[in-house]
Amino acid sequence: MDHIKILKRAFSITRDYRTLWVFGVLLAITTAGRGGSGSSGGGDNGGGGAFPSGGWPEISPEVINALIIAGIVLLLVVLLLAVVSAILRYVSETALIRMVDQHEANNEKLSVRQGFRLGWSRPALRLFLMDLLIGLSATVIFLLLLLISATPLLVWLTDSVPARVFGTILAVGLAVLVIFVGIAVGIALSLLLQFFRRAIVLENLGVLEGMRRGLHIVRQRLGDVVVMGLILFGLGLAWVIVTI
């Protein structure tokens, strides 16, 4: 496999096929990490003169009801935005995969509307279900391993100081090992997911069938997959450095 040739071809398609930019931007926006905004706390009033001597001021039922309604509306808006973001993400990803595949097959360039038609399909739903399945499974397994790594801390129920010290050191070591293994598995899984996604979208397979098909392809071309993964990791690292 000529990895450099593949990268050059990918760059050429990205440069010349402008419609892909729309779905690429949508995919980047909907998959970007979301950071919570911190709120600054107020200072403590040493004199205590902000409230009456009887304690906290009374809040009228009307204000409480208004706050409850505002909270419910805010929650519904957040849920709606999350649903819209998820739909755009998986529709855009499915459209990108299918549009590139058609372009490689017959050099066809589709419009944005045609791209949305390709993306709005059952494979997009299957991609969502696959991510949900893998995400929940990985989270449960990771938390269980962390819980197991914390079992040496049970020695704190005893009165032996050496046992407590040894148990604490062992628990910290196991936790670090679990985190390290989790990072390594996450990197490998992120690479495998690319094959799972393309098997589901391009071969119109179900979730489990697509995952099995992706694993089969990886086993067949393991060396090429590892090399391409390292190249993409290097390009991503270089992009981060340039961005900084």
Coordinates of N, CA and C in Angstrom, one line a residue:
M1 N 0.8 -1.2 0.0 CA 0.0 0.0 0.0 C 0.9 1.3 0.0
D2 N 0.6 2.1 -0.9 CA 1.3 3.4 -1.0 C 0.6 4.4 -0.2
H3 N 1.1 4.6 1.1 CA 0.4 5.5 2.0 C 0.5 7.0 1.6
I4 N 1.7 7.3 1.0 CA 1.8 8.7 0.6 C 0.9 9.0 -0.6
K5 N 0.7 8.1 -1.5 CA -0.2 8.3 -2.6 C -1.7 8.5 -2.1
I6 N -2.0 7.7 -1.1 CA -3.4 7.8 -0.5 C -3.6 9.2 0.1
L7 N -2.6 9.6 0.9 CA -2.7 10.9 1.5 C -2.8 12.1 0.4
K8 N -2.0 11.9 -0.6 CA -2.1 12.9 -1.7 C -3.5 12.9 -2.4
R9 N -4.0 11.7 -2.6 CA -5.3 11.6 -3.2 C -6.4 12.2 -2.3
A10 N -6.3 12.0 -1.0 CA -7.2 12.5 0.0 C -7.2 14.0 0.0
F11 N -5.9 14.6 -0.1 CA -5.8 16.0 -0.1 C -6.4 16.6 -1.4
S12 N -6.2 15.9 -2.5 CA -6.7 16.4 -3.8 C -8.2 16.4 -3.8
I13 N -8.8 15.4 -3.2 CA -10.3 15.3 -3.2 C -10.8 16.4 -2.3
T14 N -10.2 16.6 -1.1 CA -10.6 17.6 -0.2 C -10.5 19.0 -0.8
R15 N -9.4 19.3 -1.5 CA -9.2 20.6 -2.1 C -10.2 20.9 -3.2
D16 N -10.5 19.9 -4.1 CA -11.3 20.1 -5.3 C -12.8 19.9 -5.1
Y17 N -13.2 19.1 -4.1 CA -14.6 18.8 -3.9 C -15.1 19.7 -2.8
R18 N -15.6 20.9 -3.2 CA -15.9 21.9 -2.2 C -17.2 21.5 -1.4
T19 N -18.1 20.7 -1.9 CA -19.3 20.4 -1.2 C -18.9 19.6 0.1
L20 N -17.8 18.9 0.0 CA -17.4 18.1 1.2 C -17.0 19.1 2.4
W21 N -16.7 20.3 2.1 CA -16.3 21.2 3.1 C -17.5 21.5 4.0
V22 N -18.7 21.6 3.4 CA -19.9 21.9 4.2 C -20.1 20.8 5.3
F23 N -20.0 19.6 4.8 CA -20.3 18.5 5.8 C -19.1 18.3 6.7
G24 N -17.9 18.6 6.3 CA -16.7 18.5 7.2 C -16.8 19.6 8.3
V25 N -17.3 20.8 8.0 CA -17.5 21.8 9.0 C -18.6 21.4 10.0
L26 N -19.7 20.9 9.5 CA -20.7 20.4 10.3 C -20.3 19.3 11.3
L27 N -19.5 18.4 10.7 CA -19.0 17.3 11.5 C -18.0 17.8 12.6
A28 N -17.2 18.7 12.2 CA -16.2 19.3 13.2 C -16.9 20.0 14.3
I29 N -18.0 20.8 14.0 CA -18.7 21.5 15.0 C -19.4 20.6 15.9
T30 N -20.1 19.6 15.4 CA -20.9 18.7 16.2 C -20.1 17.7 17.0
T31 N -18.8 17.5 16.7 CA -18.0 16.5 17.4 C -17.0 17.2 18.3
A32 N -17.0 18.6 18.2 CA -16.0 19.3 19.1 C -16.3 19.1 20.5
G33 N -15.3 19.1 21.4 CA -15.5 19.0 22.8 C -16.2 20.2 23.4
R34 N -17.0 19.9 24.3 CA -17.8 21.0 24.9 C -17.3 21.2 26.3
G35 N -16.8 22.4 26.6 CA -16.4 22.8 28.0 C -17.4 23.6 28.7
G36 N -17.6 23.2 30.0 CA -18.6 23.9 30.8 C -18.0 25.2 31.2
S37 N -18.9 26.2 31.3 CA -18.4 27.6 31.7 C -18.5 27.7 33.2
G38 N -17.4 28.1 33.8 CA -17.4 28.2 35.2 C -18.1 29.5 35.7
S39 N -18.7 29.5 36.8 CA -19.3 30.7 37.4 C -18.5 31.1 38.6
S40 N -18.3 32.4 38.7 CA -17.5 32.9 39.9 C -18.4 33.1 41.1
G41 N -17.9 32.6 42.2 CA -18.7 32.7 43.4 C -18.5 34.0 44.1
G42 N -19.6 34.4 44.8 CA -19.5 35.7 45.5 C -18.7 35.6 46.8
G43 N -18.1 36.7 47.2 CA -17.4 36.7 48.4 C -18.2 36.6 49.6
D44 N -17.7 36.2 50.7 CA -18.4 36.1 52.0 C -18.5 37.4 52.7
N45 N -19.7 37.7 53.1 CA -20.0 38.9 53.8 C -19.7 38.7 55.3
G46 N -18.6 39.3 55.8 CA -18.3 39.0 57.2 C -19.3 39.6 58.2
G47 N -19.9 40.8 57.8 CA -20.8 41.5 58.7 C -22.2 40.8 58.8
G48 N -22.5 40.1 57.8 CA -23.8 39.4 57.8 C -25.0 40.4 57.6
G49 N -24.7 41.6 57.1 CA -25.8 42.6 57.0 C -26.6 42.5 55.8
A50 N -26.3 41.5 54.9 CA -27.0 41.4 53.6 C -28.4 40.9 53.8
F51 N -28.7 40.2 54.9 CA -30.0 39.5 55.2 C -30.5 40.0 56.5
P52 N -31.8 39.9 56.6 CA -32.4 40.3 57.9 C -31.9 39.3 59.0
S53 N -32.0 39.8 60.2 CA -31.6 39.0 61.4 C -32.3 37.6 61.5
G54 N -33.4 37.5 60.8 CA -34.1 36.2 60.9 C -33.6 35.2 60.0
G55 N -32.6 35.5 59.1 CA -32.0 34.5 58.2 C -32.2 34.9 56.8
W56 N -32.4 33.9 55.9 CA -32.6 34.1 54.5 C -33.9 34.9 54.2
P57 N -33.9 35.8 53.2 CA -35.1 36.5 52.9 C -36.1 35.5 52.2
E58 N -37.4 35.8 52.4 CA -38.4 35.0 51.9 C -38.6 35.2 50.4
I59 N -38.8 34.1 49.6 CA -39.0 34.2 48.2 C -40.4 33.8 47.9
S60 N -41.1 34.7 47.1 CA -42.5 34.5 46.9 C -42.7 33.3 46.0
P61 N -43.9 32.6 46.1 CA -44.2 31.5 45.3 C -44.1 31.8 43.8
E62 N -44.5 33.0 43.4 CA -44.4 33.4 42.0 C -43.0 33.3 41.5
V63 N -42.0 33.8 42.3 CA -40.6 33.7 41.8 C -40.2 32.3 41.7
I64 N -40.6 31.4 42.7 CA -40.2 30.0 42.7 C -40.7 29.3 41.4
N65 N -42.0 29.6 41.1 CA -42.6 29.0 40.0 C -42.0 29.4 38.7
A66 N -41.6 30.7 38.6 CA -40.9 31.3 37.4 C -39.6 30.6 37.2
L67 N -38.8 30.4 38.4 CA -37.5 29.8 38.3 C -37.7 28.3 37.8
I68 N -38.7 27.6 38.3 CA -38.9 26.2 37.9 C -39.2 26.1 36.4
I69 N -40.1 27.0 36.0 CA -40.5 27.0 34.5 C -39.2 27.3 33.7
A70 N -38.5 28.3 34.1 CA -37.3 28.7 33.3 C -36.3 27.5 33.3
G71 N -36.1 26.8 34.4 CA -35.3 25.6 34.4 C -35.7 24.6 33.5
I72 N -37.0 24.3 33.5 CA -37.6 23.3 32.6 C -37.4 23.7 31.1
V73 N -37.7 25.0 30.8 CA -37.5 25.4 29.4 C -36.0 25.3 29.0
L74 N -35.1 25.7 29.9 CA -33.7 25.6 29.6 C -33.3 24.1 29.3
L75 N -33.8 23.2 30.1 CA -33.5 21.8 30.0 C -34.0 21.3 28.6
L76 N -35.2 21.7 28.3 CA -35.8 21.3 27.0 C -35.0 21.8 25.8
V77 N -34.5 23.1 25.9 CA -33.7 23.7 24.9 C -32.4 22.9 24.7
V78 N -31.8 22.6 25.8 CA -30.5 21.9 25.8 C -30.7 20.5 25.2
L79 N -31.8 19.8 25.5 CA -32.0 18.5 25.0 C -32.3 18.6 23.5
L80 N -33.0 19.6 23.0 CA -33.3 19.8 21.6 C -32.0 20.1 20.8
L81 N -31.2 20.9 21.4 CA -29.9 21.2 20.7 C -29.0 19.9 20.7
A82 N -29.1 19.1 21.7 CA -28.3 17.9 21.7 C -28.8 16.9 20.6
V83 N -30.1 16.8 20.5 CA -30.7 16.0 19.4 C -30.3 16.5 18.0
V84 N -30.5 17.8 17.8 CA -30.2 18.4 16.5 C -28.7 18.2 16.2
S85 N -27.8 18.4 17.2 CA -26.4 18.2 17.0 C -26.1 16.7 16.6
A86 N -26.7 15.8 17.3 CA -26.4 14.4 17.0 C -26.9 14.0 15.6
I87 N -28.1 14.5 15.2 CA -28.6 14.3 13.8 C -27.6 14.8 12.8
L88 N -27.2 16.1 13.0 CA -26.3 16.7 12.0 C -24.9 15.9 12.0
R89 N -24.5 15.5 13.1 CA -23.2 14.8 13.1 C -23.2 13.5 12.3
Y90 N -24.2 12.6 12.6 CA -24.3 11.3 11.9 C -24.7 11.4 10.4
V91 N -25.6 12.4 10.2 CA -26.0 12.6 8.8 C -24.8 13.1 8.0
S92 N -24.0 14.1 8.6 CA -22.8 14.6 7.9 C -21.8 13.6 7.7
E93 N -21.5 12.7 8.7 CA -20.5 11.7 8.6 C -20.9 10.7 7.5
T94 N -22.1 10.3 7.5 CA -22.6 9.3 6.5 C -22.5 9.9 5.1
A95 N -22.9 11.2 5.0 CA -22.8 11.9 3.7 C -21.4 12.0 3.2
L96 N -20.4 12.3 4.1 CA -19.0 12.4 3.7 C -18.5 11.0 3.1
I97 N -18.8 10.0 3.9 CA -18.3 8.7 3.4 C -18.9 8.3 2.1
R98 N -20.2 8.5 1.9 CA -20.8 8.1 0.7 C -20.4 9.0 -0.5
M99 N -20.3 10.2 -0.3 CA -19.9 11.2 -1.3 C -18.5 10.9 -1.8
V100 N -17.6 10.6 -0.9 CA -16.2 10.3 -1.3 C -16.2 9.0 -2.1
D101 N -16.9 8.0 -1.6 CA -17.0 6.7 -2.3 C -17.5 6.9 -3.7
Q102 N -18.6 7.6 -3.9 CA -19.1 7.8 -5.3 C -18.2 8.6 -6.1
H103 N -17.5 9.6 -5.5 CA -16.5 10.4 -6.3 C -15.3 9.5 -6.8
E104 N -14.9 8.6 -5.9 CA -13.8 7.7 -6.3 C -14.3 6.7 -7.4
A105 N -15.6 6.3 -7.3 CA -16.1 5.3 -8.3 C -16.3 5.9 -9.7
N106 N -16.9 7.1 -9.8 CA -17.3 7.6 -11.1 C -16.9 9.1 -11.2
N107 N -16.1 9.6 -10.3 CA -15.7 11.0 -10.4 C -16.8 12.0 -10.3
E108 N -17.9 11.6 -9.6 CA -19.1 12.4 -9.5 C -19.0 13.4 -8.3
K109 N -19.5 14.6 -8.6 CA -19.5 15.6 -7.5 C -21.0 16.0 -7.2
L110 N -21.4 15.8 -6.0 CA -22.8 16.0 -5.7 C -23.0 17.4 -5.0
S111 N -24.2 17.9 -5.0 CA -24.5 19.1 -4.3 C -24.7 18.9 -2.9
V112 N -24.9 20.0 -2.1 CA -25.2 19.9 -0.7 C -26.5 19.2 -0.5
R113 N -27.5 19.5 -1.2 CA -28.8 18.8 -1.1 C -28.7 17.3 -1.3
Q114 N -28.0 16.9 -2.4 CA -27.8 15.5 -2.7 C -27.0 14.8 -1.6
G115 N -26.1 15.6 -1.0 CA -25.3 15.0 0.1 C -26.2 14.7 1.3
F116 N -27.1 15.7 1.7 CA -28.0 15.5 2.8 C -28.9 14.3 2.5
R117 N -29.3 14.1 1.3 CA -30.1 12.9 0.9 C -29.4 11.6 1.2
L118 N -28.1 11.6 0.8 CA -27.3 10.4 1.1 C -27.1 10.2 2.6
G119 N -26.9 11.3 3.3 CA -26.6 11.2 4.7 C -27.9 10.8 5.5
W120 N -29.0 11.2 5.1 CA -30.3 10.9 5.9 C -30.7 9.5 5.5
S121 N -30.2 8.5 6.2 CA -30.4 7.1 5.8 C -30.2 6.3 7.1
R122 N -30.5 5.0 6.9 CA -30.4 4.0 8.0 C -29.0 3.9 8.5
P123 N -28.0 3.8 7.6 CA -26.6 3.7 8.1 C -26.3 4.8 9.1
A124 N -26.8 6.0 9.0 CA -26.6 7.1 9.9 C -27.1 6.7 11.3
L125 N -28.3 6.1 11.4 CA -28.8 5.7 12.6 C -28.0 4.5 13.2
R126 N -27.5 3.7 12.3 CA -26.6 2.6 12.8 C -25.3 3.1 13.4
L127 N -24.8 4.1 12.8 CA -23.6 4.7 13.4 C -23.8 5.2 14.8
F128 N -25.0 5.9 15.0 CA -25.3 6.4 16.3 C -25.5 5.2 17.3
L129 N -26.1 4.2 16.9 CA -26.3 3.0 17.8 C -25.0 2.3 18.1
M130 N -24.1 2.3 17.1 CA -22.8 1.7 17.4 C -22.0 2.5 18.4
D131 N -22.0 3.8 18.2 CA -21.3 4.7 19.1 C -21.9 4.6 20.5
L132 N -23.2 4.5 20.6 CA -23.9 4.4 21.9 C -23.5 3.0 22.6
L133 N -23.5 2.0 21.8 CA -23.2 0.6 22.3 C -21.7 0.6 22.8
I134 N -20.8 1.1 22.0 CA -19.4 1.0 22.3 C -19.1 2.0 23.5
G135 N -19.7 3.2 23.5 CA -19.5 4.1 24.5 C -19.9 3.7 25.9
L136 N -21.1 3.1 25.9 CA -21.7 2.6 27.2 C -20.8 1.4 27.7
S137 N -20.5 0.5 26.8 CA -19.7 -0.7 27.2 C -18.4 -0.3 27.7
A138 N -17.7 0.6 27.0 CA -16.4 1.0 27.4 C -16.4 1.8 28.8
T139 N -17.4 2.6 29.0 CA -17.5 3.3 30.2 C -17.8 2.4 31.4
V140 N -18.7 1.4 31.2 CA -19.0 0.5 32.3 C -17.7 -0.4 32.6
I141 N -17.0 -0.8 31.6 CA -15.8 -1.7 31.9 C -14.7 -0.8 32.6
F142 N -14.6 0.4 32.1 CA -13.5 1.3 32.7 C -13.9 1.6 34.2
L143 N -15.1 1.9 34.5 CA -15.5 2.1 35.9 C -15.3 0.9 36.7
L144 N -15.7 -0.3 36.2 CA -15.5 -1.5 37.0 C -14.1 -1.8 37.3
L145 N -13.2 -1.6 36.3 CA -11.8 -1.8 36.5 C -11.2 -0.8 37.5
L146 N -11.7 0.5 37.5 CA -11.3 1.4 38.5 C -11.7 1.0 39.9
L147 N -13.0 0.5 39.9 CA -13.5 0.0 41.2 C -12.7 -1.2 41.7
I148 N -12.3 -2.1 40.9 CA -11.5 -3.2 41.3 C -10.1 -2.7 41.7
S149 N -9.5 -1.7 41.0 CA -8.2 -1.2 41.4 C -8.2 -0.6 42.8
A150 N -9.4 -0.1 43.2 CA -9.5 0.5 44.5 C -9.8 -0.4 45.7
T151 N -9.9 -1.7 45.4 CA -10.2 -2.7 46.5 C -9.0 -2.8 47.5
P152 N -7.8 -2.6 47.1 CA -6.7 -2.6 48.2 C -6.9 -1.6 49.3
L153 N -7.7 -0.6 49.0 CA -8.0 0.5 50.0 C -8.8 -0.1 51.2
L154 N -9.4 -1.3 51.0 CA -10.2 -1.9 52.1 C -9.3 -2.2 53.3
V155 N -8.0 -2.2 53.1 CA -7.1 -2.4 54.3 C -7.2 -1.3 55.3
W156 N -7.8 -0.2 54.9 CA -7.9 0.9 55.8 C -9.0 0.6 56.9
L157 N -9.7 -0.5 56.7 CA -10.6 -1.0 57.7 C -9.9 -1.6 58.9
T158 N -8.6 -1.9 58.6 CA -7.8 -2.6 59.7 C -7.0 -1.5 60.4
D159 N -6.3 -1.9 61.5 CA -5.6 -1.0 62.3 C -4.1 -1.0 62.0
S160 N -3.7 -1.8 61.0 CA -2.3 -1.9 60.6 C -1.8 -0.8 59.7
V161 N -0.9 0.0 60.2 CA -0.4 1.1 59.4 C 0.4 0.7 58.2
P162 N 1.3 -0.3 58.3 CA 2.0 -0.8 57.1 C 1.0 -1.3 56.1
A163 N 0.0 -2.0 56.5 CA -1.0 -2.5 55.5 C -1.7 -1.4 54.9
R164 N -2.0 -0.3 55.6 CA -2.7 0.8 55.0 C -1.8 1.5 53.9
V165 N -0.5 1.6 54.3 CA 0.5 2.3 53.3 C 0.6 1.4 52.1
F166 N 0.8 0.1 52.3 CA 0.9 -0.8 51.1 C -0.3 -0.8 50.3
G167 N -1.5 -0.9 50.9 CA -2.8 -0.9 50.2 C -3.0 0.4 49.4
T168 N -2.6 1.5 50.0 CA -2.7 2.8 49.2 C -1.8 2.8 48.0
I169 N -0.6 2.4 48.2 CA 0.4 2.4 47.1 C -0.1 1.5 46.0
L170 N -0.6 0.3 46.4 CA -1.0 -0.7 45.4 C -2.3 -0.1 44.6
A171 N -3.2 0.5 45.4 CA -4.4 1.1 44.7 C -4.0 2.1 43.7
V172 N -3.1 3.0 44.1 CA -2.7 4.1 43.2 C -2.0 3.5 41.9
G173 N -1.2 2.5 42.2 CA -0.5 1.9 41.0 C -1.5 1.2 40.1
L174 N -2.4 0.5 40.6 CA -3.4 -0.2 39.8 C -4.3 0.8 39.1
A175 N -4.6 2.0 39.7 CA -5.4 3.0 39.1 C -4.7 3.6 37.9
V176 N -3.4 3.9 38.1 CA -2.6 4.4 37.0 C -2.5 3.4 35.8
L177 N -2.3 2.1 36.2 CA -2.3 1.1 35.1 C -3.6 1.1 34.4
V178 N -4.7 1.1 35.1 CA -6.0 1.1 34.4 C -6.2 2.3 33.5
I179 N -5.8 3.5 33.9 CA -5.9 4.7 33.1 C -5.0 4.6 31.9
F180 N -3.8 4.1 32.0 CA -2.9 3.9 30.9 C -3.5 2.9 29.9
V181 N -4.0 1.8 30.4 CA -4.6 0.8 29.5 C -5.8 1.4 28.8
G182 N -6.6 2.2 29.5 CA -7.8 2.8 28.9 C -7.4 3.8 27.8
I183 N -6.3 4.5 28.0 CA -5.9 5.4 26.9 C -5.4 4.7 25.7
A184 N -4.6 3.6 25.9 CA -4.2 2.8 24.8 C -5.3 2.1 24.1
V185 N -6.3 1.6 24.8 CA -7.5 1.0 24.2 C -8.3 2.0 23.4
G186 N -8.4 3.2 24.0 CA -9.1 4.3 23.3 C -8.5 4.7 22.0
I187 N -7.1 4.7 21.9 CA -6.5 5.1 20.7 C -6.7 4.0 19.7
A188 N -6.6 2.7 20.1 CA -6.8 1.6 19.1 C -8.2 1.6 18.7
L189 N -9.2 1.9 19.6 CA -10.6 1.8 19.2 C -10.9 2.9 18.3
S190 N -10.3 4.1 18.5 CA -10.6 5.2 17.5 C -10.2 4.9 16.1
L191 N -9.1 4.1 16.0 CA -8.7 3.7 14.6 C -9.6 2.6 14.1
L192 N -10.0 1.7 14.9 CA -10.9 0.6 14.5 C -12.3 1.2 14.1
L193 N -12.7 2.2 14.7 CA -14.0 2.8 14.4 C -14.1 3.3 13.0
Q194 N -13.0 3.7 12.4 CA -13.0 4.2 11.1 C -13.4 3.1 10.1
F195 N -12.9 1.9 10.4 CA -13.3 0.7 9.6 C -14.7 0.2 9.8
F196 N -15.1 0.3 11.1 CA -16.5 -0.1 11.4 C -17.5 0.8 10.7
R197 N -17.2 2.1 10.7 CA -18.1 3.1 10.1 C -18.2 2.9 8.6
R198 N -17.1 2.7 8.0 CA -17.2 2.5 6.5 C -17.8 1.2 6.1
A199 N -17.6 0.2 6.9 CA -18.3 -1.1 6.6 C -19.8 -1.0 6.8
I200 N -20.3 -0.2 7.8 CA -21.7 0.0 8.0 C -22.3 0.8 6.9
V201 N -21.6 1.9 6.5 CA -22.2 2.8 5.5 C -22.0 2.3 4.1
L202 N -20.9 1.9 3.7 CA -20.6 1.5 2.3 C -21.2 0.1 2.0
E203 N -21.2 -0.8 2.9 CA -21.7 -2.1 2.7 C -23.1 -2.4 3.2
N204 N -23.7 -1.3 3.8 CA -25.0 -1.3 4.3 C -25.2 -2.5 5.3
L205 N -24.3 -2.6 6.2 CA -24.4 -3.7 7.2 C -25.0 -3.2 8.5
G206 N -25.4 -4.1 9.3 CA -25.9 -3.8 10.7 C -24.7 -3.4 11.6
V207 N -25.1 -3.1 12.8 CA -24.0 -2.7 13.8 C -23.0 -3.8 14.0
L208 N -23.5 -4.9 14.5 CA -22.6 -6.0 14.8 C -21.9 -6.6 13.5
E209 N -22.6 -6.7 12.4 CA -22.0 -7.2 11.2 C -20.9 -6.2 10.7
G210 N -21.2 -4.9 10.8 CA -20.2 -3.9 10.4 C -19.0 -4.0 11.2
M211 N -19.1 -4.2 12.5 CA -18.0 -4.3 13.4 C -17.2 -5.5 13.1
R212 N -17.8 -6.7 12.8 CA -17.1 -7.9 12.5 C -16.4 -7.7 11.1
R213 N -17.1 -7.0 10.2 CA -16.4 -6.8 8.9 C -15.2 -5.9 9.0
G214 N -15.3 -4.9 9.8 CA -14.2 -4.0 10.1 C -13.0 -4.7 10.7
L215 N -13.3 -5.5 11.7 CA -12.2 -6.3 12.3 C -11.5 -7.2 11.3
H216 N -12.3 -7.8 10.4 CA -11.8 -8.7 9.4 C -10.8 -8.0 8.5
I217 N -11.2 -6.8 8.1 CA -10.3 -6.0 7.2 C -9.1 -5.6 7.9
V218 N -9.2 -5.2 9.2 CA -8.0 -4.8 10.0 C -7.0 -6.0 10.1
R219 N -7.6 -7.2 10.4 CA -6.7 -8.4 10.5 C -6.0 -8.7 9.2
Q220 N -6.7 -8.5 8.1 CA -6.1 -8.7 6.8 C -4.9 -7.8 6.5
R221 N -5.1 -6.5 6.8 CA -4.1 -5.5 6.5 C -3.6 -4.8 7.8
L222 N -3.2 -5.6 8.7 CA -2.8 -5.0 10.0 C -1.6 -4.1 9.9
G223 N -0.6 -4.5 9.2 CA 0.6 -3.6 9.0 C 0.3 -2.3 8.4
D224 N -0.5 -2.3 7.3 CA -0.9 -1.1 6.7 C -1.7 -0.2 7.6
V225 N -2.6 -0.8 8.3 CA -3.5 -0.1 9.3 C -2.6 0.6 10.3
V226 N -1.7 -0.1 10.9 CA -0.8 0.5 11.9 C 0.0 1.7 11.4
V227 N 0.6 1.5 10.2 CA 1.4 2.5 9.6 C 0.5 3.8 9.3
M228 N -0.7 3.6 8.7 CA -1.5 4.7 8.4 C -2.0 5.4 9.7
G229 N -2.2 4.6 10.7 CA -2.6 5.2 12.0 C -1.5 6.0 12.6
L230 N -0.3 5.6 12.5 CA 0.9 6.4 13.0 C 1.0 7.7 12.1
I231 N 0.8 7.6 10.8 CA 0.9 8.7 10.0 C -0.2 9.8 10.3
L232 N -1.4 9.3 10.5 CA -2.5 10.2 10.9 C -2.3 10.8 12.3
F233 N -1.7 10.0 13.2 CA -1.4 10.5 14.5 C -0.4 11.6 14.4
G234 N 0.7 11.4 13.6 CA 1.7 12.4 13.4 C 1.1 13.7 12.8
L235 N 0.3 13.5 11.8 CA -0.3 14.7 11.2 C -1.2 15.5 12.1
G236 N -2.0 14.7 12.9 CA -2.8 15.4 13.9 C -2.0 16.1 15.0
L237 N -0.9 15.5 15.4 CA 0.0 16.2 16.4 C 0.7 17.4 15.8
A238 N 1.1 17.3 14.5 CA 1.7 18.5 13.8 C 0.6 19.6 13.7
W239 N -0.6 19.2 13.4 CA -1.7 20.3 13.3 C -1.9 21.0 14.6
V240 N -1.9 20.2 15.7 CA -2.1 20.8 17.1 C -0.9 21.8 17.4
I241 N 0.3 21.4 17.0 CA 1.5 22.2 17.3 C 1.4 23.5 16.5
V242 N 1.0 23.4 15.2 CA 0.9 24.6 14.3 C -0.2 25.5 14.9
T243 N -1.3 24.9 15.3 CA -2.4 25.7 15.8 C -2.0 26.5 17.1
I244 N -1.3 25.8 18.0 CA -0.8 26.5 19.2 C 0.1 27.6 18.8

